[in-house]
Tab-separated table of C-alpha atoms in Angstrom:
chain	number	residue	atom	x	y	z
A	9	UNK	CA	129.724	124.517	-81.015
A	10	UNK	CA	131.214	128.216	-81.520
A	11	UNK	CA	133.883	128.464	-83.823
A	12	UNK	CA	136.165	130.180	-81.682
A	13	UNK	CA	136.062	129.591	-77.897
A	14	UNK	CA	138.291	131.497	-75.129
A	15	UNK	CA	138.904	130.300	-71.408
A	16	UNK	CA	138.760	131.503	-69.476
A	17	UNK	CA	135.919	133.822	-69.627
A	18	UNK	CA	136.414	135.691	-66.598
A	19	UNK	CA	139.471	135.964	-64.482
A	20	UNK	CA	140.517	137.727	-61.476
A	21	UNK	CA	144.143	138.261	-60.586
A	22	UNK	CA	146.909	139.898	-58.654
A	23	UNK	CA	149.641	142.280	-59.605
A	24	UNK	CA	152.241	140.174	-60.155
A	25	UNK	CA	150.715	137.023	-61.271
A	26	UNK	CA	151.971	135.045	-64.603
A	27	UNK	CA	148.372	134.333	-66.681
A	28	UNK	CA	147.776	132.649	-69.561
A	29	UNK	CA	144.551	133.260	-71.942
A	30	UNK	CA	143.336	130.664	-74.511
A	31	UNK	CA	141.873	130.444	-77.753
A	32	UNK	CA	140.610	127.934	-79.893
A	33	UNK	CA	139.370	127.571	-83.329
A	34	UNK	CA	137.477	125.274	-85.654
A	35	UNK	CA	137.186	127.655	-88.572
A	36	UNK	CA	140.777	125.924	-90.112
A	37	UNK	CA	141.860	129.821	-90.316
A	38	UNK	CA	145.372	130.704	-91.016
A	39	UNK	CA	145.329	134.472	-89.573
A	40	UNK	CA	144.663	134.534	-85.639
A	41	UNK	CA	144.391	137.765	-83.514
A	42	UNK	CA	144.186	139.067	-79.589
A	43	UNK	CA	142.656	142.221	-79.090
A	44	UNK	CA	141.668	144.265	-76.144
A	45	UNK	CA	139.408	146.864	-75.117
A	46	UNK	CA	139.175	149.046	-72.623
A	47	UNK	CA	135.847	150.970	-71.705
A	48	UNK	CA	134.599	153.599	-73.858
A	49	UNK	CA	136.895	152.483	-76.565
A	50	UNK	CA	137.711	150.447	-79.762
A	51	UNK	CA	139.661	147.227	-80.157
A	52	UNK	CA	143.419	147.520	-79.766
A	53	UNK	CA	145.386	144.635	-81.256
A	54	UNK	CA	148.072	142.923	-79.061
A	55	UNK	CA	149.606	140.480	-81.650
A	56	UNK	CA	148.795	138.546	-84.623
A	57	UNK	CA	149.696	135.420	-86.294
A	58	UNK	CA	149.468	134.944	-90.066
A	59	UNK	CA	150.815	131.127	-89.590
A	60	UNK	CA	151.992	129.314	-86.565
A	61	UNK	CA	155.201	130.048	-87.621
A	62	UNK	CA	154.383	133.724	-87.858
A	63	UNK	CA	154.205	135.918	-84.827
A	64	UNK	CA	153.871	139.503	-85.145
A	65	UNK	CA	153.444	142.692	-82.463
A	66	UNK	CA	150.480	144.710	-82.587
A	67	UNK	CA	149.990	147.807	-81.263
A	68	UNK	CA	150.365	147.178	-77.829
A	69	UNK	CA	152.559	144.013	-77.657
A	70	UNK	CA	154.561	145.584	-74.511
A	71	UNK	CA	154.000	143.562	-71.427
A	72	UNK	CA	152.089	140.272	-73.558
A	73	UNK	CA	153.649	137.162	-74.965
A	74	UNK	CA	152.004	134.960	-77.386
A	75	UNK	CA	152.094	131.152	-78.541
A	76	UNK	CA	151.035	129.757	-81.578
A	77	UNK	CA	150.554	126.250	-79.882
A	78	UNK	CA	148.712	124.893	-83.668
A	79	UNK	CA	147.119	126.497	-86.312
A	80	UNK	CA	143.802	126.076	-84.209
A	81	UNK	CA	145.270	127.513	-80.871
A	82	UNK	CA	146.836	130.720	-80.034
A	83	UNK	CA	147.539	131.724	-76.345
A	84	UNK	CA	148.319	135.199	-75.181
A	85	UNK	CA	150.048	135.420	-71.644
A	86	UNK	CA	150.872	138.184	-69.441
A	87	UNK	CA	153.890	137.571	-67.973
A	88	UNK	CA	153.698	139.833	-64.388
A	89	UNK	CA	149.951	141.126	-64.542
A	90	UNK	CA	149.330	144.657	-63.441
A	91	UNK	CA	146.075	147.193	-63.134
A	92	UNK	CA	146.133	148.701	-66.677
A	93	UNK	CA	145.848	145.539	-68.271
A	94	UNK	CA	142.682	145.349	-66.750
A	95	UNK	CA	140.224	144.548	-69.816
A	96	UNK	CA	137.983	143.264	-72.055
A	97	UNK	CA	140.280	140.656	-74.391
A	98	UNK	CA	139.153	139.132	-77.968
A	99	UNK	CA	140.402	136.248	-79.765
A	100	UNK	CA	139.645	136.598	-83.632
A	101	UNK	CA	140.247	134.703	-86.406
A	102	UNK	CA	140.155	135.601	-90.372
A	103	UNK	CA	140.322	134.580	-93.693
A	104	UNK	CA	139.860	137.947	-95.341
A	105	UNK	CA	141.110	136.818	-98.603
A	106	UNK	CA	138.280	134.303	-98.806
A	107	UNK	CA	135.474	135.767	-100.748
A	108	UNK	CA	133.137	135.824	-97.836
A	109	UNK	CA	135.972	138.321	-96.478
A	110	UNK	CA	134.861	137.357	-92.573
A	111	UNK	CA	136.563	137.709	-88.700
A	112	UNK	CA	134.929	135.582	-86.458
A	113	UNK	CA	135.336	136.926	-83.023
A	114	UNK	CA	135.492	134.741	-79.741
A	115	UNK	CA	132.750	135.604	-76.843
A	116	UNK	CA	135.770	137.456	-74.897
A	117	UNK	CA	137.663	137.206	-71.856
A	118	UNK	CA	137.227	139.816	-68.838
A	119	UNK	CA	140.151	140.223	-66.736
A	120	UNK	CA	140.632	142.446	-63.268
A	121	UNK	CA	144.132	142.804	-62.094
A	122	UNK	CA	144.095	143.889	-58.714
B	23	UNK	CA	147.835	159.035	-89.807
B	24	UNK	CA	144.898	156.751	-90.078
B	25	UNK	CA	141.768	157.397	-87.729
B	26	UNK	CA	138.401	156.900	-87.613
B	27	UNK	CA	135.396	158.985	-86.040
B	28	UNK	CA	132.017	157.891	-85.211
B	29	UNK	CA	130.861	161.292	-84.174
B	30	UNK	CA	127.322	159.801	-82.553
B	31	UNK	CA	128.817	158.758	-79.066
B	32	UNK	CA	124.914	157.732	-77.813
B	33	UNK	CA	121.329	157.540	-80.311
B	34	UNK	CA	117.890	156.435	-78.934
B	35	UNK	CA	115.074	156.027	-81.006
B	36	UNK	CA	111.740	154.269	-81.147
B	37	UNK	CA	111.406	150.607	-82.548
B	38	UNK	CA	110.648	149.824	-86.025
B	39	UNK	CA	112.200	153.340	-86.657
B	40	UNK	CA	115.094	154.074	-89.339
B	41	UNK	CA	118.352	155.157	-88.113
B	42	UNK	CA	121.852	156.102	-89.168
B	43	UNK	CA	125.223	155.396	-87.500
B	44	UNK	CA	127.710	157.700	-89.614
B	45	UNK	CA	131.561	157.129	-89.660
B	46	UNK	CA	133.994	159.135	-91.088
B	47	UNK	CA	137.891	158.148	-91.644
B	48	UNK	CA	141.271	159.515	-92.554
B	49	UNK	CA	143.563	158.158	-94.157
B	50	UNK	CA	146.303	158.464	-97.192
B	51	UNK	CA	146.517	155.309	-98.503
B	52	UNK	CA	144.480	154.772	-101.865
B	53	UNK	CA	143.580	151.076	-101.298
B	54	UNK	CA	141.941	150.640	-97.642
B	55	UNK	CA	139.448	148.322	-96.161
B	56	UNK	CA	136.282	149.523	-94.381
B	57	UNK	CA	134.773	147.318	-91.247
B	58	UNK	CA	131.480	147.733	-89.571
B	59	UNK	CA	131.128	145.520	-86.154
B	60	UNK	CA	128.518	145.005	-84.013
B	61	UNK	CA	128.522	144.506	-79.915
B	62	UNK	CA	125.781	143.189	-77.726
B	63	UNK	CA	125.096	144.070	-74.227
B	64	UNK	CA	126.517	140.503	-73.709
B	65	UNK	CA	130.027	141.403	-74.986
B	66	UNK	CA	130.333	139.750	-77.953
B	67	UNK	CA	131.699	141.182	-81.212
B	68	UNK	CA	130.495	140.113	-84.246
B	69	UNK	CA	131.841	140.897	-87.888
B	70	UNK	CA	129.244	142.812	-90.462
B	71	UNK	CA	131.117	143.776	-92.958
B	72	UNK	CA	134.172	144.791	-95.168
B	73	UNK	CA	134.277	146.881	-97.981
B	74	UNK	CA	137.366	147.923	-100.294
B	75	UNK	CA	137.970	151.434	-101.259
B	76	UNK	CA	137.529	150.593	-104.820
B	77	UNK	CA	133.973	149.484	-104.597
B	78	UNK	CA	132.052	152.332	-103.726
B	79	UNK	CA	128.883	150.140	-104.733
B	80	UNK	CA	126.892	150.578	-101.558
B	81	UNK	CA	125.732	147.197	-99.815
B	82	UNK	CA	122.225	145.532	-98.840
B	83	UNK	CA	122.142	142.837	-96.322
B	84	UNK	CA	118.233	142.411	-94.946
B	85	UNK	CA	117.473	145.354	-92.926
B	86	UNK	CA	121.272	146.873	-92.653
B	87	UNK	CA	122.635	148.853	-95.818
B	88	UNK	CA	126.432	150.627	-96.335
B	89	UNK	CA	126.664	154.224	-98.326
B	90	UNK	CA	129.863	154.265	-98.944
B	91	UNK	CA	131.292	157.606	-100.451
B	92	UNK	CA	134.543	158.368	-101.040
B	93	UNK	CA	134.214	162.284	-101.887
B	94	UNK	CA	133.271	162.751	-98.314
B	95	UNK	CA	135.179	159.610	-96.291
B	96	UNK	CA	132.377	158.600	-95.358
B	97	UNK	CA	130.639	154.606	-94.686
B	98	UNK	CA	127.426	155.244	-93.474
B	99	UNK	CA	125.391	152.182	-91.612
B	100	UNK	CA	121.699	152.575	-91.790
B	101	UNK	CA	119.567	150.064	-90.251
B	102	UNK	CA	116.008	149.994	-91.670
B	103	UNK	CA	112.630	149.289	-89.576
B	104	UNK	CA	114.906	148.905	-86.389
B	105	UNK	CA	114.004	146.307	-83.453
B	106	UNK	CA	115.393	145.728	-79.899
B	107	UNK	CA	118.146	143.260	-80.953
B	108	UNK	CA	119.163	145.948	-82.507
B	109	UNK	CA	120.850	147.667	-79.559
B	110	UNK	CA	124.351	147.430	-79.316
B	111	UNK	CA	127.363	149.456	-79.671
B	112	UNK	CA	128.080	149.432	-83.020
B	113	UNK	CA	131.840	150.254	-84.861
B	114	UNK	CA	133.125	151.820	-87.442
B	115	UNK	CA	136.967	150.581	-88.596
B	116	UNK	CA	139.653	150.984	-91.242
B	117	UNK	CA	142.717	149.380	-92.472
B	118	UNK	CA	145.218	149.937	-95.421
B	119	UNK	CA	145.173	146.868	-97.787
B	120	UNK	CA	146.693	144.100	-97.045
B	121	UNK	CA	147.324	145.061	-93.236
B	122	UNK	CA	145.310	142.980	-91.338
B	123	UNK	CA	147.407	144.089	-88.510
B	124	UNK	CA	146.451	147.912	-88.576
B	125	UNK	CA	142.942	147.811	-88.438
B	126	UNK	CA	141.861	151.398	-86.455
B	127	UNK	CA	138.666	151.367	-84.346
B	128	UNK	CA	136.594	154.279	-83.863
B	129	UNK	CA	135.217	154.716	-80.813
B	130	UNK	CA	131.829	153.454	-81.403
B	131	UNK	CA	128.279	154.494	-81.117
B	132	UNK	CA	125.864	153.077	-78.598
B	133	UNK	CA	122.230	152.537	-80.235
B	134	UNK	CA	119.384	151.947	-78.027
B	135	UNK	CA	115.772	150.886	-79.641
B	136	UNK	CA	113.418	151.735	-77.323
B	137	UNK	CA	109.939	149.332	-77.615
């Protein structure tokens, strides 16, 4: 099974429309991510959470919410979808302290807002 | 400011040939982390490594090696004897220690091995 899984993996939706992304780990990580990307371009990061009872805003935080449901779980919604958040998103965990220092990506979740 | 350039935007070359993704970064901090990640034409992203700014030791894992030099901000990723699974878009990315939550992309290079 893959350490981190996302659902869905594709989604289309309207402007408008309240969505919720998942993601799920079996890596026992502390530090979860959600990142997108656009085409042509690197990862941005939305938010992070260092513990579930740590949320933090990323770069881009402005029009996302996130839940730290369990420190396996961490959901990113967007709360009235529109066009530009029309992307390619990543779940990631980390334990970069460990000596093996490693992020362990999820396969990704493609969204269209139309 | 922080930033990270991958110059290469496309390279092409012939299986089992060597090849060189360069990245160069900015940045004022004296204690920084330095990511290379790798992306398959299926999507996913997959973590190769991180190296801190104090060990400039460069890195050997099977066919992929890391030059890391800090006299010209540069971490170089050379993949030896290259091979179709090789192709991807491959990036370069930096973050100031201990904040996980700044970690700047570049903007990648594509790499294509051609059989």
């Amino acid at each position: 099974d893959a350490d981190v899984t996302q659902t869905p993996r594709n989604r289309i939706t309207k402007t408008g429309k309240r969505i919720m992304l998942e993601c799920s780990q079996t890596k026992g990580h502390d530090r979860m991510y959600w990142y997108r990307q656009d085409p042509g371009l690197g990862l941005r990061l939305i938010y992070y959470s260092f513990d579930v009872k740590d949320i933090n805003k990323g770069e881009i935080s402005d029009g996302y919410s996130v839940s730290r449901q369990a420190q396996a779980k961490f959901s990113l919604s967007l709360e009235s979808a529109i066009p530009n958040q029309t992307a390619l998103y990543f779940c990631a965990t980390s334990d970069l302290r460990a000596p093996e220092e490693t992020q362990y990506f999820g396969p990704g979740t493609r969204l269209l807002v139309l | 400011a922080q930033k990270v350039t991958q110059a290469q935007t496309e390279i092409s070359v012939v299986e089992k040939e060597d090849v060189t993704l360069d990245c160069v970064y900015e940045t004022r901090d004296t204690t920084y982390y330095l990511f290379w990640y790798k992306q398959p034409p299926s999507g996913e992203l997959v973590f190769l490594i991180r190296r801190n700014s104090f060990d400039e030791q460069n890195e050997i894992s099977g066919r992929y090696s890391w030059n890391f030099q800090k006299s010209t901000s540069s971490f170089n990723f050379t993949i030896t004897a290259s091979q179709v699974v090789d192709s991807a878009v491959y990036f370069c990315a930096l973050s100031e220690a201990g904040r996980d939550d700044k970690i700047i992309f570049g903007k990648g290079t594509r790499l294509h091995i051609l059989p």
